mmCIF file of C-alpha atoms in Angstrom:
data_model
loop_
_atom_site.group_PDB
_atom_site.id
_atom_site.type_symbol
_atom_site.label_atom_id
_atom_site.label_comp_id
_atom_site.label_asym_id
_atom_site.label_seq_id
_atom_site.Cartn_x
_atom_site.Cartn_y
_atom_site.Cartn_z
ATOM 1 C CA UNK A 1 -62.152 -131.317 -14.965
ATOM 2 C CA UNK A 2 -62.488 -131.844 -18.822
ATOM 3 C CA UNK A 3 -64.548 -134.985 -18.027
ATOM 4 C CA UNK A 4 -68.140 -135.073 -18.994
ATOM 5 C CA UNK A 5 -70.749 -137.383 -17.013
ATOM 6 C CA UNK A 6 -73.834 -137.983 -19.539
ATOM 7 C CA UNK A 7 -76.717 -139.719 -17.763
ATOM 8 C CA UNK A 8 -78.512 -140.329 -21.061
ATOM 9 C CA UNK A 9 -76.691 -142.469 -22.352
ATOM 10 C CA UNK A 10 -77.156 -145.395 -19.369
ATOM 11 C CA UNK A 11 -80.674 -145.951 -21.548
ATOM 12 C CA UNK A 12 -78.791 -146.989 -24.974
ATOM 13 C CA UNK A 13 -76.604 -149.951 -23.092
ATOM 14 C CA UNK A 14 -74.324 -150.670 -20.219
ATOM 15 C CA UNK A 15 -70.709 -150.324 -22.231
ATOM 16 C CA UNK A 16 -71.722 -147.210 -24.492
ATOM 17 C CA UNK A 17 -69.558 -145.916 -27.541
ATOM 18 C CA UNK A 18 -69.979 -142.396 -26.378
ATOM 19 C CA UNK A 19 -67.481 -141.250 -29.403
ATOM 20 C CA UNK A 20 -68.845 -138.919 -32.096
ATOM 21 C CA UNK A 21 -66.435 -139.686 -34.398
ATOM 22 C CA UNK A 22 -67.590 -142.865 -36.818
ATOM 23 C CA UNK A 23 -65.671 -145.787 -36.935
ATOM 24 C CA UNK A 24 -65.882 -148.176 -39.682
ATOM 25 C CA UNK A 25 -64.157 -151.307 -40.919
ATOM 26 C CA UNK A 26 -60.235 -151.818 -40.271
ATOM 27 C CA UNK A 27 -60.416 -148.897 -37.512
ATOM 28 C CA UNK A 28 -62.787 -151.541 -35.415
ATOM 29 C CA UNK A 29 -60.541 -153.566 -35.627
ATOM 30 C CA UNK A 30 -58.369 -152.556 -32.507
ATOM 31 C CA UNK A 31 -61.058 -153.439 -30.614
ATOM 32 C CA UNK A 32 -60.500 -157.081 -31.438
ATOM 33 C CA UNK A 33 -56.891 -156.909 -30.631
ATOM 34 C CA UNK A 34 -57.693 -155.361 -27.378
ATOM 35 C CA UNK A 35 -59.787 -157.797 -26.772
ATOM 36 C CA UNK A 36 -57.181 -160.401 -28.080
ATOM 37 C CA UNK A 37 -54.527 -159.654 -25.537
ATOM 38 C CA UNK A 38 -57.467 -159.751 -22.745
ATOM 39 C CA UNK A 39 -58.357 -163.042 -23.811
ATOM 40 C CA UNK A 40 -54.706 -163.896 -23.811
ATOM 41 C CA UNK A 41 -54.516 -162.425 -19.766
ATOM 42 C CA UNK A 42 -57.853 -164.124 -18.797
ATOM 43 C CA UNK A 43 -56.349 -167.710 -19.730
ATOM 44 C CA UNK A 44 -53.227 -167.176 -18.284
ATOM 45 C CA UNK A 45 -54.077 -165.818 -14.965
ATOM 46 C CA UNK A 46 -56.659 -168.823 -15.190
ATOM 47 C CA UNK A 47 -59.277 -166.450 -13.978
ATOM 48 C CA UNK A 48 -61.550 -168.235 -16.689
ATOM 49 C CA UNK A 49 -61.318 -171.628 -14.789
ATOM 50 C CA UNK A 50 -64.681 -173.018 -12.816
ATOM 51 C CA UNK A 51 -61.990 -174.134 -10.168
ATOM 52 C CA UNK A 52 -60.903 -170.936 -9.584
ATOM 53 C CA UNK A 53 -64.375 -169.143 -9.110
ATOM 54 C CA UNK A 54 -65.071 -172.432 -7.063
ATOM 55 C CA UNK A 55 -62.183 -171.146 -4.980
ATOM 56 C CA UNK A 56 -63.481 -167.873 -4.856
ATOM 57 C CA UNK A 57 -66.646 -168.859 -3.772
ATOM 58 C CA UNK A 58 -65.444 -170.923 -0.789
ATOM 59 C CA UNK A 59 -62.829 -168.246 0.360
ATOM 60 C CA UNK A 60 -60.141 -170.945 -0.446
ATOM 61 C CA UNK A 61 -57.987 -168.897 -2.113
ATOM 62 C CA UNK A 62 -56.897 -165.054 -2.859
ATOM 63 C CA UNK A 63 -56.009 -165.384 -6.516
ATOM 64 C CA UNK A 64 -59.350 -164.019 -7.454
ATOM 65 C CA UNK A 65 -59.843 -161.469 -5.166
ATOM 66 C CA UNK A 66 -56.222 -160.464 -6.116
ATOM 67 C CA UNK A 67 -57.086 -159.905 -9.597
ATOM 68 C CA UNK A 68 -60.096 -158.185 -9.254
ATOM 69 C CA UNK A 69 -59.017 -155.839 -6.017
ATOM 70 C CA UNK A 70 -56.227 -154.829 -8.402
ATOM 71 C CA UNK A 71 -57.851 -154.323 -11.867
ATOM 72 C CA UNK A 72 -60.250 -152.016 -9.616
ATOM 73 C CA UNK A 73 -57.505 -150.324 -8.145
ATOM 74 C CA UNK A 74 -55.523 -149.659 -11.605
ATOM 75 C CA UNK A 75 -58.632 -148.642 -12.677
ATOM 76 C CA UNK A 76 -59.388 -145.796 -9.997
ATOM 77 C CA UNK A 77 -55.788 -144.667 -10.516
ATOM 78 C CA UNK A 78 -56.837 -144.721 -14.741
ATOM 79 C CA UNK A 79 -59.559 -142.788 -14.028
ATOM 80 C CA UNK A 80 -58.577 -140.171 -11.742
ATOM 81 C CA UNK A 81 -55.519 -139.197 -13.888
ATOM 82 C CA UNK A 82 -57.287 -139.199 -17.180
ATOM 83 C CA UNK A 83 -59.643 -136.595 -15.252
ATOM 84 C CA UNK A 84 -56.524 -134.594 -12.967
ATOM 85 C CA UNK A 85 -54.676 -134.222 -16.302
ATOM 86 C CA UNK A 86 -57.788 -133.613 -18.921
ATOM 87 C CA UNK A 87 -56.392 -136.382 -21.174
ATOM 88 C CA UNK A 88 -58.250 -136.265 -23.932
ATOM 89 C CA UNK A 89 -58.972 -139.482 -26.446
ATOM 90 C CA UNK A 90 -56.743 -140.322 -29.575
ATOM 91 C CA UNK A 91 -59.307 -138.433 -31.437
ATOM 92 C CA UNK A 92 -58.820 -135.825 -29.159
ATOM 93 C CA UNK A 93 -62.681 -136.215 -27.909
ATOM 94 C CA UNK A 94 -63.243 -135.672 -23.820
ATOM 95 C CA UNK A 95 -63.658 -138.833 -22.367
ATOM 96 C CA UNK A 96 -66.830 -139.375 -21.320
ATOM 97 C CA UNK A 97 -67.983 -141.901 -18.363
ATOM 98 C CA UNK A 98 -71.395 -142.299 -18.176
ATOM 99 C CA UNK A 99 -73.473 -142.553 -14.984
ATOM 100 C CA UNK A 100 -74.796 -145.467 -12.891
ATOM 101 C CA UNK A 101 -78.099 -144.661 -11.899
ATOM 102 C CA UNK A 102 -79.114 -146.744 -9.001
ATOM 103 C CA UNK A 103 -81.976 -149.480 -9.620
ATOM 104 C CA UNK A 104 -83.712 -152.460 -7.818
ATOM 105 C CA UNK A 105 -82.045 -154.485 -10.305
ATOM 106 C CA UNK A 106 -78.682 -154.443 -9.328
ATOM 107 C CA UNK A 107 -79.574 -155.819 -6.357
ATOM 108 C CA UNK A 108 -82.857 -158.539 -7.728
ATOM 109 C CA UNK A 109 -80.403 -159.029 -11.421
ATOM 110 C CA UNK A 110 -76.797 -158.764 -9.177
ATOM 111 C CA UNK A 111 -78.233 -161.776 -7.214
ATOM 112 C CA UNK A 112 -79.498 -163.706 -9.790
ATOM 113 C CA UNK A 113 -75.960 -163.222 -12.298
ATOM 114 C CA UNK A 114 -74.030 -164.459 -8.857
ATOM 115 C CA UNK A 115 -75.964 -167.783 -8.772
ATOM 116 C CA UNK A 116 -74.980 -168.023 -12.427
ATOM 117 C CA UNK A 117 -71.435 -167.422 -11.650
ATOM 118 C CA UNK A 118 -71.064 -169.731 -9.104
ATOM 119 C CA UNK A 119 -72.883 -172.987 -11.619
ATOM 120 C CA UNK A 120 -71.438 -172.279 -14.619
ATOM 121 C CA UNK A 121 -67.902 -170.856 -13.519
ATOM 122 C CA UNK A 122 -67.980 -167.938 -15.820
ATOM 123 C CA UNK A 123 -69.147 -164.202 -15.779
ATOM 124 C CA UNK A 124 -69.367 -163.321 -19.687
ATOM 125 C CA UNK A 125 -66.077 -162.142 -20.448
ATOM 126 C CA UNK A 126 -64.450 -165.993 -19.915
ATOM 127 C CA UNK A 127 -67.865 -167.272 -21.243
ATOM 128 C CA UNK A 128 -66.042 -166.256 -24.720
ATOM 129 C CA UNK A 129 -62.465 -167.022 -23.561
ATOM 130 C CA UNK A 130 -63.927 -170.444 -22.271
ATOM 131 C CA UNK A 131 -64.979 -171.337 -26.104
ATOM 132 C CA UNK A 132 -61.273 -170.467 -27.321
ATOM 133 C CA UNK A 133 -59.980 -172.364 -24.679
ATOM 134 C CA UNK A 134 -61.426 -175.522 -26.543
ATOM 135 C CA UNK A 135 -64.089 -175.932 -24.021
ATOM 136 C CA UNK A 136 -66.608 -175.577 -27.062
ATOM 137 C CA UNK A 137 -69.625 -177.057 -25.529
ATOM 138 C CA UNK A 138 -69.871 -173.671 -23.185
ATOM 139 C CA UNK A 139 -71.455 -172.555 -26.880
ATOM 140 C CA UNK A 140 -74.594 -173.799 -25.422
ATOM 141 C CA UNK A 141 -74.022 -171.976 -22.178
ATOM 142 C CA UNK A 142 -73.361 -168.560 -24.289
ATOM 143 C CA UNK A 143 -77.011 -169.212 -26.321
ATOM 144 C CA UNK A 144 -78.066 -169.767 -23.030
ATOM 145 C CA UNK A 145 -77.275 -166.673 -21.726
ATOM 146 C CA UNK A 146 -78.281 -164.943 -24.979
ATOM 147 C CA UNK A 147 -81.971 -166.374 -23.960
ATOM 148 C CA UNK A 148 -81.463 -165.106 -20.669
ATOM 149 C CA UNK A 149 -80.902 -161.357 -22.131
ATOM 150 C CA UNK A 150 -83.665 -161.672 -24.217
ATOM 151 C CA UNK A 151 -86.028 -162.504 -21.933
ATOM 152 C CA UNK A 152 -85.641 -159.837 -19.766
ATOM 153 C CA UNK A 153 -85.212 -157.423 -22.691
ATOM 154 C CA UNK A 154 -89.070 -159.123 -22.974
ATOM 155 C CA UNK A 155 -90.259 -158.742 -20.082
ATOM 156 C CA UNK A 156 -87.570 -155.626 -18.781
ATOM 157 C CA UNK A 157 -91.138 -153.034 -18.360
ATOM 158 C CA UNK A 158 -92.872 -155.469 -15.943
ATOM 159 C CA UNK A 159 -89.435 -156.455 -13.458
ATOM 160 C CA UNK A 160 -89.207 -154.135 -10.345
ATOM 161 C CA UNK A 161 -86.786 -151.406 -11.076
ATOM 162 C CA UNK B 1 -37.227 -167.634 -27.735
ATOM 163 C CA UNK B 2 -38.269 -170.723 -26.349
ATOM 164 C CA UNK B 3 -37.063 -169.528 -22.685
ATOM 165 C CA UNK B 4 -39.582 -166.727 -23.053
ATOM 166 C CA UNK B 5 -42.202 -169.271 -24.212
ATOM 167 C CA UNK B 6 -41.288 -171.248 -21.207
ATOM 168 C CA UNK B 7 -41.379 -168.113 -18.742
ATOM 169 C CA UNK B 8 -45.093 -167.000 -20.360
ATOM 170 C CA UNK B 9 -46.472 -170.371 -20.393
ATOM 171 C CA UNK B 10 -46.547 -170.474 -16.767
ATOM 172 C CA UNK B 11 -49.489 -169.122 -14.970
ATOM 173 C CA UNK B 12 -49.845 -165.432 -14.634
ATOM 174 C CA UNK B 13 -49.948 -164.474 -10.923
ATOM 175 C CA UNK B 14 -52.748 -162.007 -9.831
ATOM 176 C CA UNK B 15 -50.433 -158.924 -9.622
ATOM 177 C CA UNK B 16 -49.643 -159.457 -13.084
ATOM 178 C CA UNK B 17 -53.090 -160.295 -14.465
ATOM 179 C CA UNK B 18 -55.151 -157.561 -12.121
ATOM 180 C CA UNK B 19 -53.520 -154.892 -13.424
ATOM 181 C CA UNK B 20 -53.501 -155.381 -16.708
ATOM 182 C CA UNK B 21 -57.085 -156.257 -17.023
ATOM 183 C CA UNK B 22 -57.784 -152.722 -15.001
ATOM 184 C CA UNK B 23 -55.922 -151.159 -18.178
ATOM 185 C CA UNK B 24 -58.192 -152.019 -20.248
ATOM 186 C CA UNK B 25 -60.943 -149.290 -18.709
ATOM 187 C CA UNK B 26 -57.867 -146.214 -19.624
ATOM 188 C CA UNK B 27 -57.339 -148.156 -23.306
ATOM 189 C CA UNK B 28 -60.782 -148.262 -23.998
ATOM 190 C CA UNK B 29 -61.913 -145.195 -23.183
ATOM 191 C CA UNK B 30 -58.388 -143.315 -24.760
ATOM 192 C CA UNK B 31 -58.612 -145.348 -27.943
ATOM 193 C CA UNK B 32 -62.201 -144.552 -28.778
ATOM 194 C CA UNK B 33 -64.243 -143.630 -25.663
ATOM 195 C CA UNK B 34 -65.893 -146.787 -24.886
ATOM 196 C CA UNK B 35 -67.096 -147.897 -21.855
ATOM 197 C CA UNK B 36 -65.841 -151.485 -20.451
ATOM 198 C CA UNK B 37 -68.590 -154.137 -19.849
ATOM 199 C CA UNK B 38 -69.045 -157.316 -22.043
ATOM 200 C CA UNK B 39 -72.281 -158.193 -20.909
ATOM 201 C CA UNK B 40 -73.740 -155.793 -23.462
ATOM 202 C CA UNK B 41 -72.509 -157.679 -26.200
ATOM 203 C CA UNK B 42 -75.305 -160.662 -25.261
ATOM 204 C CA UNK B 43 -77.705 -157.731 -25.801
ATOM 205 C CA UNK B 44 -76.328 -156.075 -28.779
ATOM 206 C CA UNK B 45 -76.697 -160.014 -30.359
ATOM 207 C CA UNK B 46 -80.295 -159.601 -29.205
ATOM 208 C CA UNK B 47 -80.704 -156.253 -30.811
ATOM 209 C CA UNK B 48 -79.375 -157.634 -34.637
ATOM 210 C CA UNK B 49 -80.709 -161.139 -34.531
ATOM 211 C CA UNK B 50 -83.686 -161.622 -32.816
ATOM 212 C CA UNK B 51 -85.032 -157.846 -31.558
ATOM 213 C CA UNK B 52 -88.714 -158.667 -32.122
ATOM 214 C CA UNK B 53 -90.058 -155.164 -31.893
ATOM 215 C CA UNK B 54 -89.279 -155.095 -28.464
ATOM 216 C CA UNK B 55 -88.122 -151.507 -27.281
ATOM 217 C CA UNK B 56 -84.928 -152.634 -24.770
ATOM 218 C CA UNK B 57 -83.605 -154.116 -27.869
ATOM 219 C CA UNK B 58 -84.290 -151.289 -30.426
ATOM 220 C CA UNK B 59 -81.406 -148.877 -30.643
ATOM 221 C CA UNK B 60 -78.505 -148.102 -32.571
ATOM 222 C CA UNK B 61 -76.637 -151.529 -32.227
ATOM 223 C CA UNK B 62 -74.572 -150.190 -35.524
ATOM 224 C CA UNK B 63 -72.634 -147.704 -32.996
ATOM 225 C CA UNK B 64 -71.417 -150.629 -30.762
ATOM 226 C CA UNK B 65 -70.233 -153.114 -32.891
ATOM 227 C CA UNK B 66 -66.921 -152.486 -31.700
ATOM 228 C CA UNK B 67 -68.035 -154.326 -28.508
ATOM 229 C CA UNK B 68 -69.022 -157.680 -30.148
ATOM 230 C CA UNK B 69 -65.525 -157.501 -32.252
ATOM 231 C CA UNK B 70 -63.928 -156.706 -28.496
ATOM 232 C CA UNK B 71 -65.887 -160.402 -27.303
ATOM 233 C CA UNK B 72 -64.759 -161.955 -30.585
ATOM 234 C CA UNK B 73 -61.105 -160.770 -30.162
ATOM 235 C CA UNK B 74 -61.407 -162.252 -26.146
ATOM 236 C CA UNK B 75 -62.168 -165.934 -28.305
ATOM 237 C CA UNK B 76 -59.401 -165.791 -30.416
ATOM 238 C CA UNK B 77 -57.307 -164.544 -27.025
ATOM 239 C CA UNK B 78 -58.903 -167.544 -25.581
ATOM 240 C CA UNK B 79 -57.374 -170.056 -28.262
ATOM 241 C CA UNK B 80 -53.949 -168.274 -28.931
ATOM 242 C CA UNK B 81 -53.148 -168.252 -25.155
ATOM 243 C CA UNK B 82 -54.130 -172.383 -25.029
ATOM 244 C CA UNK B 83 -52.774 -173.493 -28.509
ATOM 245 C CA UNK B 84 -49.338 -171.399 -27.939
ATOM 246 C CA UNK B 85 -48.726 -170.331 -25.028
ATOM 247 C CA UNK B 86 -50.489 -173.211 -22.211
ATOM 248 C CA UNK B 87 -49.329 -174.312 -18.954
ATOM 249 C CA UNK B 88 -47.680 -177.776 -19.147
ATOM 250 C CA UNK B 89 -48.425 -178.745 -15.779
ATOM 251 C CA UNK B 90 -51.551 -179.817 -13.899
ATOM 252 C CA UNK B 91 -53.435 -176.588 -12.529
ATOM 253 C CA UNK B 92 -52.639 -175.739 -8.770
ATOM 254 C CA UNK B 93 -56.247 -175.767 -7.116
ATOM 255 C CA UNK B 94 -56.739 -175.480 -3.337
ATOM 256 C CA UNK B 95 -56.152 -178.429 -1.560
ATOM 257 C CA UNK B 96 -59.573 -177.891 0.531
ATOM 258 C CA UNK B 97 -61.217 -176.610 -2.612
ATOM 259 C CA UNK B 98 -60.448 -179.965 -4.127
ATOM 260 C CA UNK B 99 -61.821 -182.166 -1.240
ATOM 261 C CA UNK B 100 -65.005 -180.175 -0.882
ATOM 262 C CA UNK B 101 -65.284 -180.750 -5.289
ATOM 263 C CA UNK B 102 -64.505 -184.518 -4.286
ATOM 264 C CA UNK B 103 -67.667 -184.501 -1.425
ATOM 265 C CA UNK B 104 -69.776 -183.112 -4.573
ATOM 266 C CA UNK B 105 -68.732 -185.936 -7.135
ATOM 267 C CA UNK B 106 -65.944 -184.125 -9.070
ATOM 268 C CA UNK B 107 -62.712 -186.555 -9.720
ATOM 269 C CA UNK B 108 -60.716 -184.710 -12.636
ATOM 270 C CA UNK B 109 -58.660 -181.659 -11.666
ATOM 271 C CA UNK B 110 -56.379 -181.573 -13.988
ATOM 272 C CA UNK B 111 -57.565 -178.828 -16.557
ATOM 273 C CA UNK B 112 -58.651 -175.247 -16.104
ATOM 274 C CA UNK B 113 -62.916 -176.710 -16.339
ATOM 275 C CA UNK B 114 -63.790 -180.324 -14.928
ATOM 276 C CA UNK B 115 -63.954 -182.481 -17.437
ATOM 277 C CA UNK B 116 -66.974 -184.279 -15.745
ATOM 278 C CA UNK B 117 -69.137 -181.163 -16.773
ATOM 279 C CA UNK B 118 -67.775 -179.700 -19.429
ATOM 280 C CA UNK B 119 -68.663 -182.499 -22.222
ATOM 281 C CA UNK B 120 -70.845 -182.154 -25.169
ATOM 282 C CA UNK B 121 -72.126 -185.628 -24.066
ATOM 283 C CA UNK B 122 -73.950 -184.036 -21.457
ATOM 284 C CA UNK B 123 -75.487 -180.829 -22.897
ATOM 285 C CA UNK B 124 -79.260 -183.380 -23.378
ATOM 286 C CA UNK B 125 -78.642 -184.615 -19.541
ATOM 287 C CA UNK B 126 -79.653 -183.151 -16.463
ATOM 288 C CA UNK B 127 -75.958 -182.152 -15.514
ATOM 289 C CA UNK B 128 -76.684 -179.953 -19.252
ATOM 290 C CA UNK B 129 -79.505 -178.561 -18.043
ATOM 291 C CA UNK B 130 -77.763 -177.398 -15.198
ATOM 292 C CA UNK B 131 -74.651 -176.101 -15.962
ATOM 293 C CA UNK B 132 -74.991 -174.684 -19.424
ATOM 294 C CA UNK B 133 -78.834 -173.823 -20.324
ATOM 295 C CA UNK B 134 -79.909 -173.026 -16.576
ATOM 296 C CA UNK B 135 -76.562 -171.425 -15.338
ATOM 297 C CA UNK B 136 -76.413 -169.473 -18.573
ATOM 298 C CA UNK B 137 -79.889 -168.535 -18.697
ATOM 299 C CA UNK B 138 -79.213 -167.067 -14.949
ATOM 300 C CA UNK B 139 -75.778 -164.904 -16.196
ATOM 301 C CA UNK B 140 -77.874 -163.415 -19.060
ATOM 302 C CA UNK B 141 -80.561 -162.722 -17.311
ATOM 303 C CA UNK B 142 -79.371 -161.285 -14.112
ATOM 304 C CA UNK B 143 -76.480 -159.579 -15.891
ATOM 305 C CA UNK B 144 -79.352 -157.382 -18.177
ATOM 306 C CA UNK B 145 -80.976 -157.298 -15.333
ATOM 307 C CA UNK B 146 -78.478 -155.988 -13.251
ATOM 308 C CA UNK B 147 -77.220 -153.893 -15.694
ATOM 309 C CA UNK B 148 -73.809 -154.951 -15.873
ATOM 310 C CA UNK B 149 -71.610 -157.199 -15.547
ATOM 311 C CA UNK B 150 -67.933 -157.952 -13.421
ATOM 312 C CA UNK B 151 -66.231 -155.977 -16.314
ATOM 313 C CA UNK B 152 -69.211 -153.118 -16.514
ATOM 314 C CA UNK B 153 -69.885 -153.504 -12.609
ATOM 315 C CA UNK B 154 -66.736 -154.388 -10.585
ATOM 316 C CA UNK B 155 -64.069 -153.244 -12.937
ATOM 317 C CA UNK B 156 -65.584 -150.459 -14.582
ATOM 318 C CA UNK B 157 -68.123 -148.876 -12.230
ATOM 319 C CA UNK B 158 -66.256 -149.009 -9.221
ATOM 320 C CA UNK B 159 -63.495 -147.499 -11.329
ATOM 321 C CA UNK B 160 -65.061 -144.431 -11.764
ATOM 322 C CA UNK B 161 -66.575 -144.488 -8.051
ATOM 323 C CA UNK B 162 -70.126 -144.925 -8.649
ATOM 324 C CA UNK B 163 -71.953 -146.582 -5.564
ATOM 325 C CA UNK B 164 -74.614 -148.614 -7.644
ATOM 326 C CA UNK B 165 -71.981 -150.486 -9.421
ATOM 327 C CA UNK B 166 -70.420 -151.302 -5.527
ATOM 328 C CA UNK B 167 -74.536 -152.463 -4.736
ATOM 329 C CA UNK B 168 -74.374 -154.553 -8.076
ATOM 330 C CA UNK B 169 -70.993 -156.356 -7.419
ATOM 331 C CA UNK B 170 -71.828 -157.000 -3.397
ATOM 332 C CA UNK B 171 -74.716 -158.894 -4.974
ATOM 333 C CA UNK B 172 -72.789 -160.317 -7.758
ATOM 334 C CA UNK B 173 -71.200 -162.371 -4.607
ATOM 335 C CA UNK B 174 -73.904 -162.739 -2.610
ATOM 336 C CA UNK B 175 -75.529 -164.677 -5.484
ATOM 337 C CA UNK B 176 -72.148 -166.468 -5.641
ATOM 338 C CA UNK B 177 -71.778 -167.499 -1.767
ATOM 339 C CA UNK B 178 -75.760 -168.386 -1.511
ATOM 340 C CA UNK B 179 -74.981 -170.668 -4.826
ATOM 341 C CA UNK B 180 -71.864 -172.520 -3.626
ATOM 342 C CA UNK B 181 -72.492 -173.278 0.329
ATOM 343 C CA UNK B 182 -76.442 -173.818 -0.283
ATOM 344 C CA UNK B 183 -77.545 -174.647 -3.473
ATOM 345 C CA UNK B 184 -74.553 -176.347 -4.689
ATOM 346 C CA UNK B 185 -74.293 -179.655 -3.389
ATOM 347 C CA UNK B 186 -78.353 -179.838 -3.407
ATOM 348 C CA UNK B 187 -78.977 -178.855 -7.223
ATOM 349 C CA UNK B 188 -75.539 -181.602 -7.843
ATOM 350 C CA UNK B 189 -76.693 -184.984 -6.587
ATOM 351 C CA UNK B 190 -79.786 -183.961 -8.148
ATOM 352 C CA UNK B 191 -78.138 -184.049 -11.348
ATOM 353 C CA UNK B 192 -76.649 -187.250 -10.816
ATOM 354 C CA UNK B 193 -73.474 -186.465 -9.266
#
């Protein structure tokens, strides 16, 4: 088990950078072509549709559940092999998967993010893939949701959690 | 050439899409040991622009650019995949998806979003206020809240089998179901549907 689980790191953000090695300019850049092709996969499998989630929603259709049951499931098998084997990063870092510590707010925040789902037909990933898309006006939904993170960055001390 | 065009143009079934959106957790973390989750991005734009001394938003934002060029590259996926590569035909939505849209006022299924909602002529109406500055407020919100979101959450958390990440995403749908059997149709005609 070459894996290490930090649990300080869950206080600096959600989706750390846990390498030590710098990266600056081009190198960042495979990020955005990663994040290209998942763009690319998001409108295809129309996943970032409102009809879809609508479907979803009203247990009218398995596309979405298909999707997400196996993205999950490729990413157990991911997981468990980079951890069986010891594969190490390109960099040749451990990979390191920091720790969930359980809080109120996954269930208060959880709740609250699923009504959001359900209105505006997007989780954030297809928020961005939605303005692509051409559906530009979902801009305002994005500052929206921008607000929304800063007011509970505002207020984040005096929420139960 | 143009048969593959043709052949990728079509929608991508789920056992095509799933997986390859689950590889992203093993490419992100091989490339250069990042985490998956996009919700953090909304924070890391709090963090440069607007972090007004407050302490949730004061760390090392530097160190995670990488995830708001990963949200930018997810636009530009956005518009490649519709300016090159779209789907010709009408969508394929669920027959009894469609009549329960119809009950709530929707007549235009043709695209991937209802054109009905998704016009700038109604971000200053009450249908605005609704879908965009209310629903959007909710998904930033909740998601900091929540700490995550379906990519940090579902995809990512469950992943690497942590149980808080299987609490978050159970209420991810909750929220979802309560929304579209309860509050839906309500929060609608209210708009003006």
């Amino acid at each position: 088990m070459t894996t290490i689980v930090k649990d300080n790191q869950a206080e600096v953000c959600d989706a750390p950078n846990s390498q030590d090695t710098i990266e600056k300019g081009l190198g960042l850049l495979k990020y955005m072509v990663i994040g290209v092709l998942f763009g690319i996969v998001f409108v295809k499998a129309e996943i970032i549709s409102w009809f879809r989630i609508q479907e979803m929603f009203r247990l009218q259709s398995f596309h979405m559940y298909g999707v997400i049951g196996s993205a999950i499931l490729t990413g157990v098998i991911s997981i468990q092999l980079i951890k069986r084997f010891g594969i190490k990063t390109i960099s040749g870092e451990k990979v390191i998967i920091p720790t969930k510590e359980f809080r109120k707010g996954q269930i208060i925040g959880g709740f609250i993010f699923g009504l959001g789902w359900a209105i505006t037909g997007a989780c954030p990933g297809p928020l961005f893939a939605q303005i692509g898309s051409g559906f530009t006006v979902v801009f305002v939904t994005l500052l929206s949701a921008i607000a929304g993170t800063w007011v509970y960055g505002r207020f984040a001390t005096k929420l139960p959690n | 050439m143009n048969q593959i065009i043709d052949w990728i143009s079509q929608p991508w079934p789920w056992y095509v899409a799933g997986p390859l959106i689950g590889l992203t957790v093993p490419t992100l973390l091989l490339v250069g040991n990042k985490s998956f989750g996009i919700s953090s991005s909304l924070r890391h734009v709090c963090a440069i622009c607007i972090p007004a001394g407050i302490p949730f938003f004061n760390y090392n934002w530097r160190k995670e650019i990488w995830n708001l060029l990963f949200v930018l590259g997810v636009l530009i996926g956005g518009f490649i995949a519709t300016q090159f590569i779209s789907n010709p035909h009408d969508m394929l939505i669920s027959e009894q998806t469609k009549a329960d849209l119809t009950a709530l006022g929707i007549t235009s299924f043709s695209g991937l979003m209802p054109a009905e909602i998704f016009d700038w002529n109604n971000v200053f109406t009450a249908k605005g206020l609704l879908f965009f500055v209310f629903g959007g407020f909710l998904v930033g919100f909740g998601t900091r809240y929540a700490g995550g979101c379906t990519s940090g959450h579902a995809i990512m958390g469950i992943s690497s089998l942590q149980w808080p990440s299987m609490v978050a995403t159970i209420f991810f749908m909750i929220g979802g179901f309560v929304m579209t059997h309860f509050l839906m149709g309500p929060l609608m005609s209210w708009v003006g549907f």
